[in-house]
mmCIF file of C-alpha atoms and ligand atoms in Angstrom:
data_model
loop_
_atom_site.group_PDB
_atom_site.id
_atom_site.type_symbol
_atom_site.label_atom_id
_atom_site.label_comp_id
_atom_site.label_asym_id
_atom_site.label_seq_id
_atom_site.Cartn_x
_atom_site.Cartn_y
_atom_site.Cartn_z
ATOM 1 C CA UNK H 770 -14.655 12.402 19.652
ATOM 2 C CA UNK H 771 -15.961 12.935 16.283
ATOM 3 C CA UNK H 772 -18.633 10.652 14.894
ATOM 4 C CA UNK H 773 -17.063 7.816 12.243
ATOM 5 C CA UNK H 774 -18.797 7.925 8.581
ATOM 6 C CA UNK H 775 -17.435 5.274 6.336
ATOM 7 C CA UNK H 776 -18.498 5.457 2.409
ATOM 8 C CA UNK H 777 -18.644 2.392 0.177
ATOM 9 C CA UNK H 778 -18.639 4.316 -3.487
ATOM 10 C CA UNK H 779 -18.992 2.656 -6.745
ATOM 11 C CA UNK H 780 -18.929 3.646 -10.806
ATOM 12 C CA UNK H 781 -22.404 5.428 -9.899
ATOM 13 C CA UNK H 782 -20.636 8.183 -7.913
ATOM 14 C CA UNK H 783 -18.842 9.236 -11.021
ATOM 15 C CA UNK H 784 -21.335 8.511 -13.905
ATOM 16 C CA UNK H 785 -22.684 12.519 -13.620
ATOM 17 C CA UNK H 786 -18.595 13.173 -14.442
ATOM 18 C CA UNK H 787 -19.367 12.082 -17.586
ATOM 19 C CA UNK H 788 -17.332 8.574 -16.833
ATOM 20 C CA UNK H 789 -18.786 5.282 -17.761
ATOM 21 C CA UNK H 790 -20.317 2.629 -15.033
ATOM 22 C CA UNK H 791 -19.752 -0.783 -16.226
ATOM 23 C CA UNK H 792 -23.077 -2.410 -15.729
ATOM 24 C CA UNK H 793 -26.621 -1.078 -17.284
ATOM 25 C CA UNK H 794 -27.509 1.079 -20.332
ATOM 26 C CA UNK H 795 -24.180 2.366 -22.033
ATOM 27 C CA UNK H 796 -21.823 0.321 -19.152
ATOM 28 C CA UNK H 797 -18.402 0.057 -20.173
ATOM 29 C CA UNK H 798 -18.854 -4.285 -20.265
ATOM 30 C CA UNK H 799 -21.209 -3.800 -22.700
ATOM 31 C CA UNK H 800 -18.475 -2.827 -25.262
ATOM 32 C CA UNK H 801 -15.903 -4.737 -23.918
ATOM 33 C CA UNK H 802 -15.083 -8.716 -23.198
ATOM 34 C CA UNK H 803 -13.703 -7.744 -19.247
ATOM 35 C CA UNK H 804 -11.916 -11.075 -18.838
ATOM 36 C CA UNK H 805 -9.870 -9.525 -22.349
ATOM 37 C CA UNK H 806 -9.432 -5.935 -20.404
ATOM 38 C CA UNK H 807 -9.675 -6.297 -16.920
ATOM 39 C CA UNK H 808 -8.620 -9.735 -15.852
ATOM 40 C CA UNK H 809 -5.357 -11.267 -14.924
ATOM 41 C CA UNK H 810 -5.398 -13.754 -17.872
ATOM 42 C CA UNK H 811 -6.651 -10.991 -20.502
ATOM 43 C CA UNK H 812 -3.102 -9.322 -19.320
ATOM 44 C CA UNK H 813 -0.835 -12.549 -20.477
ATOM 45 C CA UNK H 814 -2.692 -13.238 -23.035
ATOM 46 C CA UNK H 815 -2.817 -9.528 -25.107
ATOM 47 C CA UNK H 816 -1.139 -6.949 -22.654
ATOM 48 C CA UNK H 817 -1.625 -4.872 -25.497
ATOM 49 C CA UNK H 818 -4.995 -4.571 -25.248
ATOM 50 C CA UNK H 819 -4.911 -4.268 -21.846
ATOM 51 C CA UNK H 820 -2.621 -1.672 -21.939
ATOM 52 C CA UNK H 821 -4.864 0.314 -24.846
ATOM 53 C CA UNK H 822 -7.847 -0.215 -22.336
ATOM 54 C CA UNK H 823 -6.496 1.702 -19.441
ATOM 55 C CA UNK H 824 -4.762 4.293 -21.419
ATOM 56 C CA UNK H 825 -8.219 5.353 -23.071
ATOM 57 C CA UNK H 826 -10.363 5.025 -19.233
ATOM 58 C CA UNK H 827 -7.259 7.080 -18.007
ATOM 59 C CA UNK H 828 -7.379 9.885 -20.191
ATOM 60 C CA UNK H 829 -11.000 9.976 -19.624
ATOM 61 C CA UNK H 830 -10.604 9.655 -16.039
ATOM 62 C CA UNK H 831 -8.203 12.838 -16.201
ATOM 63 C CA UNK H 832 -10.398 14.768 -18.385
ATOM 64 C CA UNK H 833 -13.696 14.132 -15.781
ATOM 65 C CA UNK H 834 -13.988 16.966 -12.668
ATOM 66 C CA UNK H 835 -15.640 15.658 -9.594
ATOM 67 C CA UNK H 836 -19.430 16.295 -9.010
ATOM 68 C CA UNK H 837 -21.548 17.859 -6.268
ATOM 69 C CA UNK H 838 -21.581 14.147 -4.670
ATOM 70 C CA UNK H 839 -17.685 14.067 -4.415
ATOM 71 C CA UNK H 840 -17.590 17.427 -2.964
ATOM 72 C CA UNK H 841 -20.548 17.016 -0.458
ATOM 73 C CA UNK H 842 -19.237 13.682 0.768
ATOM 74 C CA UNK H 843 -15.723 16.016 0.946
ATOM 75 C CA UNK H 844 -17.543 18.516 3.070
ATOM 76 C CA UNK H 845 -18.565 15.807 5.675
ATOM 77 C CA UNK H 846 -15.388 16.119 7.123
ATOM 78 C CA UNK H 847 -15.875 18.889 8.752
ATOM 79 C CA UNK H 848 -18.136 17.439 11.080
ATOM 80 C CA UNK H 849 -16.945 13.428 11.342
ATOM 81 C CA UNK H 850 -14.488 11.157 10.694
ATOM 82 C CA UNK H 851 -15.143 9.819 7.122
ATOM 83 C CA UNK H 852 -13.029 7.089 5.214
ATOM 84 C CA UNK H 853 -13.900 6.380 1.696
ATOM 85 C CA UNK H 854 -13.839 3.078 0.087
ATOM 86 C CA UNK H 855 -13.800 3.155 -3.410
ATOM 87 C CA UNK H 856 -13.960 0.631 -6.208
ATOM 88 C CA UNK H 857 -13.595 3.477 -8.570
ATOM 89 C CA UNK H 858 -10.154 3.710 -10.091
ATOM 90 C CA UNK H 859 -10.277 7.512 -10.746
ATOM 91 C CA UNK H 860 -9.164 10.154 -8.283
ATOM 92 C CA UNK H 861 -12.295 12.695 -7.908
ATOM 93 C CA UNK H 862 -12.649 11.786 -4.326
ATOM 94 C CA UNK H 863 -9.592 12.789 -4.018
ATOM 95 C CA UNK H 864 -9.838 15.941 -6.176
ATOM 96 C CA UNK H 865 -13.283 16.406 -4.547
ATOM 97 C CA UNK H 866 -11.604 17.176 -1.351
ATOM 98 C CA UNK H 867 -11.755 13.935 0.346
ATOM 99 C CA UNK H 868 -8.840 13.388 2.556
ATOM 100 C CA UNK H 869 -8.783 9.510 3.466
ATOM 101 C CA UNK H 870 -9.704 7.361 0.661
ATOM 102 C CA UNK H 871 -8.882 3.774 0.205
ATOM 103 C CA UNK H 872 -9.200 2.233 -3.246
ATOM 104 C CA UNK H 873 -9.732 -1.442 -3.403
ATOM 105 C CA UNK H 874 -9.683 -1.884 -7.214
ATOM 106 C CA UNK H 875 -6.559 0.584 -7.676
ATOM 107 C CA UNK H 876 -5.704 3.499 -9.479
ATOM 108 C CA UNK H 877 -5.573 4.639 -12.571
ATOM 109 C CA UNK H 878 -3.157 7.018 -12.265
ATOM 110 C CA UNK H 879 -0.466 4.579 -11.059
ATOM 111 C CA UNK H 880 1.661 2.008 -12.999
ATOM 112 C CA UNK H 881 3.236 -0.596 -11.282
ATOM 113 C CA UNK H 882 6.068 -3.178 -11.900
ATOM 114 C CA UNK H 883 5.298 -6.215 -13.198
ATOM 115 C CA UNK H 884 8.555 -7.490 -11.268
ATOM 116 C CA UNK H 885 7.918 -6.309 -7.764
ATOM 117 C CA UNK H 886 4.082 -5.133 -6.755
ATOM 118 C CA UNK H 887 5.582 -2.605 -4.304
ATOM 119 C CA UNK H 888 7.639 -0.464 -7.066
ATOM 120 C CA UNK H 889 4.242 1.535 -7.829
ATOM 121 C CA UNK H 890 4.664 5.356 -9.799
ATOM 122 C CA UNK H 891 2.105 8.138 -10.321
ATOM 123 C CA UNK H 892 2.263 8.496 -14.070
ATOM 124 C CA UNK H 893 -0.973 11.175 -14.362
ATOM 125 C CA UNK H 894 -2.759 10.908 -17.337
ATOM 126 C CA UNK H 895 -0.010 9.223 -19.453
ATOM 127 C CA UNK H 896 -0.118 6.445 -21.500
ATOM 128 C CA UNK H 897 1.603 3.006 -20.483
ATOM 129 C CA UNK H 898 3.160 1.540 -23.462
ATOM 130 C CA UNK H 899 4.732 -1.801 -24.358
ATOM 131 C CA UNK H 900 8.450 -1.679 -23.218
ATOM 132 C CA UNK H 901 7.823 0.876 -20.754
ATOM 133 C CA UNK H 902 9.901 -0.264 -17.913
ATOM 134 C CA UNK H 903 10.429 -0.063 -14.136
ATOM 135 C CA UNK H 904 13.656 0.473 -12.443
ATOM 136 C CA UNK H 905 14.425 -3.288 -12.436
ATOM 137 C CA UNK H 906 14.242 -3.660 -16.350
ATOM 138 C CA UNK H 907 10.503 -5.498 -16.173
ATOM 139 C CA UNK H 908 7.335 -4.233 -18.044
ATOM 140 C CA UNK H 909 5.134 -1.642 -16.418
ATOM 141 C CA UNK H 910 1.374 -2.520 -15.844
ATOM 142 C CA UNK H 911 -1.661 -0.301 -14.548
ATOM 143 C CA UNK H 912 -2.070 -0.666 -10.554
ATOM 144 C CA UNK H 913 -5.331 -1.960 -10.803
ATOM 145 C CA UNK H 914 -6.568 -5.095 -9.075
ATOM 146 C CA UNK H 915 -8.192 -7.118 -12.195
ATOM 147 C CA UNK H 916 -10.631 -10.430 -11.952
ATOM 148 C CA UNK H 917 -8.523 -13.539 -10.651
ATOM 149 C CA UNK H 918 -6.084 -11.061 -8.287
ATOM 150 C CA UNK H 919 -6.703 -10.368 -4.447
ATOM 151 C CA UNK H 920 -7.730 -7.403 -2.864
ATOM 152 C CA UNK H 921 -4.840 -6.148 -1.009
ATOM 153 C CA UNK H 922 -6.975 -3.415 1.081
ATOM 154 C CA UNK H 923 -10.215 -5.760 1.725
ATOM 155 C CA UNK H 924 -9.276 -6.360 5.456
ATOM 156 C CA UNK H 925 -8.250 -2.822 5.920
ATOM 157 C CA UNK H 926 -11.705 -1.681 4.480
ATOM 158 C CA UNK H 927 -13.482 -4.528 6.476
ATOM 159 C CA UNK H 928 -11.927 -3.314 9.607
ATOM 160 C CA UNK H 929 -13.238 0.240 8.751
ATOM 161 C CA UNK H 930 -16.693 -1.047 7.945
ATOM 162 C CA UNK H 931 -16.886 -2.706 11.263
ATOM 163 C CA UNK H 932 -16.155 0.701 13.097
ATOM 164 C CA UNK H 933 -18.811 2.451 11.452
ATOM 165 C CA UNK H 934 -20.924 4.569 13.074
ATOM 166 C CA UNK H 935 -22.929 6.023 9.712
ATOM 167 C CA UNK H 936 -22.334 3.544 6.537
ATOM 168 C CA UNK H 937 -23.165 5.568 3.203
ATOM 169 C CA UNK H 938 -23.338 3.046 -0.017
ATOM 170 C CA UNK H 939 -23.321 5.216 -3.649
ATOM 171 C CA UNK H 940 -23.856 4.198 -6.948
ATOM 172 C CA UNK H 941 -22.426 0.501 -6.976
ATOM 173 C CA UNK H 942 -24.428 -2.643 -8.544
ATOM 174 C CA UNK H 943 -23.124 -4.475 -5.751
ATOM 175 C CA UNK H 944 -22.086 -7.245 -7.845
ATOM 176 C CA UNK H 945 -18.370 -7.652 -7.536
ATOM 177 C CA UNK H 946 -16.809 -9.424 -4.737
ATOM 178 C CA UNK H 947 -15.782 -9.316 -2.109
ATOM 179 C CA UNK H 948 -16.337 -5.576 -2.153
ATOM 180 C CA UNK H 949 -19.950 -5.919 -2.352
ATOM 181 C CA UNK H 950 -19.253 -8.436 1.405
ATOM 182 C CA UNK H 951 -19.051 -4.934 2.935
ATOM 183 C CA UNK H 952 -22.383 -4.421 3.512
ATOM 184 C CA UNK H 953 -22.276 -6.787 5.849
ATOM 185 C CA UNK H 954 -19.243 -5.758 8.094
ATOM 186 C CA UNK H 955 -21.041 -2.855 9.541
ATOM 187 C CA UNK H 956 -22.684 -2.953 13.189
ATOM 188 C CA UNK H 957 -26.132 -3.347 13.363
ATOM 189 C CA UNK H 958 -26.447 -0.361 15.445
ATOM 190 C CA UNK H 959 -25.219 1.930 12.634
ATOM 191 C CA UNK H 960 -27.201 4.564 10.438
ATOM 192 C CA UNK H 961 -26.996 2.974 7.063
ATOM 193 C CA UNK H 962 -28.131 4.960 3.555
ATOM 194 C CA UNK H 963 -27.744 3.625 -0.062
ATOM 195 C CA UNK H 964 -27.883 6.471 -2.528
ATOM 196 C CA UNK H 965 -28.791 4.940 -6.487
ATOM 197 C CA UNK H 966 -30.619 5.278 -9.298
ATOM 198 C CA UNK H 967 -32.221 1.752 -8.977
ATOM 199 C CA UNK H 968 -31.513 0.689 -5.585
ATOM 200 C CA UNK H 969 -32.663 -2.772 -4.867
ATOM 201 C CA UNK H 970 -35.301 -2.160 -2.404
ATOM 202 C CA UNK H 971 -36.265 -5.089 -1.419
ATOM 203 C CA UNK H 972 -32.818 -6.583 -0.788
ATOM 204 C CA UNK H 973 -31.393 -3.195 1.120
ATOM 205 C CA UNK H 974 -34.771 -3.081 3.234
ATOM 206 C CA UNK H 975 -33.274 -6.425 5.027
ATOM 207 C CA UNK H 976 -30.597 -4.843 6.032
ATOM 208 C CA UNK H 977 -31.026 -2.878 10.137
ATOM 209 C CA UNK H 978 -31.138 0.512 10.054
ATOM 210 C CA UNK H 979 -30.855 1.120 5.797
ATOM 211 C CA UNK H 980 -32.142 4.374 4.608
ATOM 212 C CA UNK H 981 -32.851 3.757 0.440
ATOM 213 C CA UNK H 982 -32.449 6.781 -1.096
ATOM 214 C CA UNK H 983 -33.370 6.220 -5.093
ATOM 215 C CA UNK H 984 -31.745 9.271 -6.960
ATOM 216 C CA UNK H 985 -28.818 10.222 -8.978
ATOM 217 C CA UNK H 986 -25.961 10.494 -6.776
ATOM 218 C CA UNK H 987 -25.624 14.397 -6.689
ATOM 219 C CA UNK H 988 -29.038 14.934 -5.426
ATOM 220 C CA UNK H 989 -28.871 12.077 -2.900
ATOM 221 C CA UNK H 990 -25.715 12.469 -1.368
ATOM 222 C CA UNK H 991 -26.640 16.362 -0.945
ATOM 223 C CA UNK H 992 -29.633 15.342 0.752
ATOM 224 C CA UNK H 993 -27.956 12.931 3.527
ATOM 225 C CA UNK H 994 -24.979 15.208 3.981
ATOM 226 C CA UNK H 995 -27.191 18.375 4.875
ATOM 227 C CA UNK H 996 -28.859 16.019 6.928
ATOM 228 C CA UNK H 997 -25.933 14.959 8.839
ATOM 229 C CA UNK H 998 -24.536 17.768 8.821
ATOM 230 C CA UNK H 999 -27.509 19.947 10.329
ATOM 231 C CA UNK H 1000 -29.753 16.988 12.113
HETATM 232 N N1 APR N 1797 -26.347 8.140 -9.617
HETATM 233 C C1 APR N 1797 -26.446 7.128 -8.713
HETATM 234 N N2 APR N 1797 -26.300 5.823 -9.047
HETATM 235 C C2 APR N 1797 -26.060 5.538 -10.341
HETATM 236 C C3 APR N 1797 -25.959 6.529 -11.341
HETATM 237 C C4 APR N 1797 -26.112 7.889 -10.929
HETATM 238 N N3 APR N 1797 -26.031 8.907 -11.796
HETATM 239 N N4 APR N 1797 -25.720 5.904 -12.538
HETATM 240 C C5 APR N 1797 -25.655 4.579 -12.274
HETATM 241 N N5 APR N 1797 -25.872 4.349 -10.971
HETATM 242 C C6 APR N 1797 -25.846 3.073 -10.243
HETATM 243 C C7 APR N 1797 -26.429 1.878 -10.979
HETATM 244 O O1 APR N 1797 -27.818 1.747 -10.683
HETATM 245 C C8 APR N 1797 -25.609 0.726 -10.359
HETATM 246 O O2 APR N 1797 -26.187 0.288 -9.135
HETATM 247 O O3 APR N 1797 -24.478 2.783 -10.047
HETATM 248 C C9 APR N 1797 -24.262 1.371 -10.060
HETATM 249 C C10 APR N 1797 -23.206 1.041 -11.103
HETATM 250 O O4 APR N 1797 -22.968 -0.349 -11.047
HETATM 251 P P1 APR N 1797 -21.727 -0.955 -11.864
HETATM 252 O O5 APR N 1797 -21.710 -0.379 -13.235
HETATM 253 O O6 APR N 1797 -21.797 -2.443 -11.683
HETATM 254 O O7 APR N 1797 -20.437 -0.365 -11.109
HETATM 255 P P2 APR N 1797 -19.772 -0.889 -9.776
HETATM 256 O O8 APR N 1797 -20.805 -1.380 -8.808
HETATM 257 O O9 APR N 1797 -18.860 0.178 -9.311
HETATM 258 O O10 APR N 1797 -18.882 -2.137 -10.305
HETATM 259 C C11 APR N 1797 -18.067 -2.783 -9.334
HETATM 260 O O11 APR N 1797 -17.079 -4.081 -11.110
HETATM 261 O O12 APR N 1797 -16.090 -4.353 -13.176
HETATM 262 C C12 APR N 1797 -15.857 -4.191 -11.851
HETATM 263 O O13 APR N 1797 -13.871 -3.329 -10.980
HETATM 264 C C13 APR N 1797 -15.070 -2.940 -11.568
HETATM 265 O O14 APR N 1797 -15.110 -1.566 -9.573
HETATM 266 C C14 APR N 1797 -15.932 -2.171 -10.573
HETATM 267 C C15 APR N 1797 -16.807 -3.260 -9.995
#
């Protein structure tokens, strides 16, 4: 029975793609108003903008190429059972060679209807534009899970948590709930790391078992994985 690794990731994982984290020097909220891009009520009020937004994160998204930490956290699997939990809304997990990855903020490469949440399509790197439709006649929106919506996946990903035999945290502020709540689903018992630039030491040193690992996400994830894959 193979050992269960379950990976909390945030915008940090991706920032050495050349994509934007949100929070910090050069984060994407500095630029923006989120409750006008990313929020339910940004959405009625201009889906225009909204719309604009996601096209322009989307093409960047598709232009980005996963980094060593996407692979290495991909090459994991040949040793454990690893589930990813993502609030990124790219796909270089996925491109990275991860095989099980759950994304609790959504995906930028799906639109979804604005009529019925299940009618969901993989549009790529394409734009969504005003009057783009589903198959019921309604407007199409990005499937992503903005401020002031639930988290359809959060008990799914707090089940996994809770199962965890090695919890790896990477690159996320932990500001945003209730993804950030995670932390505290997994067992006591469990081997836990946080990979980040500026961890918050203090805070993560609470926590049983936390290895803090301050580095850029390439270099730290490469250290744990040759770790756990060779300790
Ligand atoms: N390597 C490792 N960590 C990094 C790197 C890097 N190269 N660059 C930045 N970080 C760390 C920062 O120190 C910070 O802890 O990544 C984290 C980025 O935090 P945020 O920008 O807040 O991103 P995230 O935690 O993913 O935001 C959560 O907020 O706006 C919402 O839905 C959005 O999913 C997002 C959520």
């Amino acid at each position: 029975m193979k050992q269960k690794i379950v990976v909390l990731t945030g915008a940090g994982i991706s920032a050495e793609s050349g994509i934007q984290t949100f929070r910090g020097a050069g984060g994407l909220w500095n630029g923006y108003n989120v409750m006008e891009v990313a929020s339910i009520d940004g959405w009625h009020k201009n889906p225009k903008l909204v719309l604009d937004f996601y096209n322009l994160r989307r093409a960047d998204a598709a232009n980005a190429q996963p980094n060593l930490a996407h692979t290495e956290l991909a090459r994991l699997e040949q040793k454990y059972d690893v589930t990813i939990i993502t609030q990124n809304v790219d796909d270089l997990h996925e491109r990275g060679g991860s095989t099980k990855v759950l994304h609790l903020h959504g995906k930028l490469r799906e639109a979804r209807s604005t009529q019925n949440e299940q009618l969901v399509y993989d549009i790529g790197a394409n734009a969504i534009e005003l009057g783009d439709i589903c198959e019921m006649g309604s407007q199409l929106r990005p499937n992503i899970v903005w401020f002031g919506e639930m988290v359809p996946l959060m008990e799914t990903a707090s089940h996994e948590v809770s199962q965890a035999d090695i919890f790896i945290i990477v690159g996320t502020s932990l500001l945003v709930y209730p993804a950030a709540s995670l932390v505290h689903y997994a067992p006591k018992t469990a081997q836990k790391y946080i990979i980040d630039i500026a961890p918050d030491e203090r805070e993560m040193k609470r926590i049983p078992n936390m290895h803090v690992i301050a580095n850029k996400a390439s270099l730290g994830v490469s250290q744990v994985v040759e770790q756990l894959m060779n300790g």
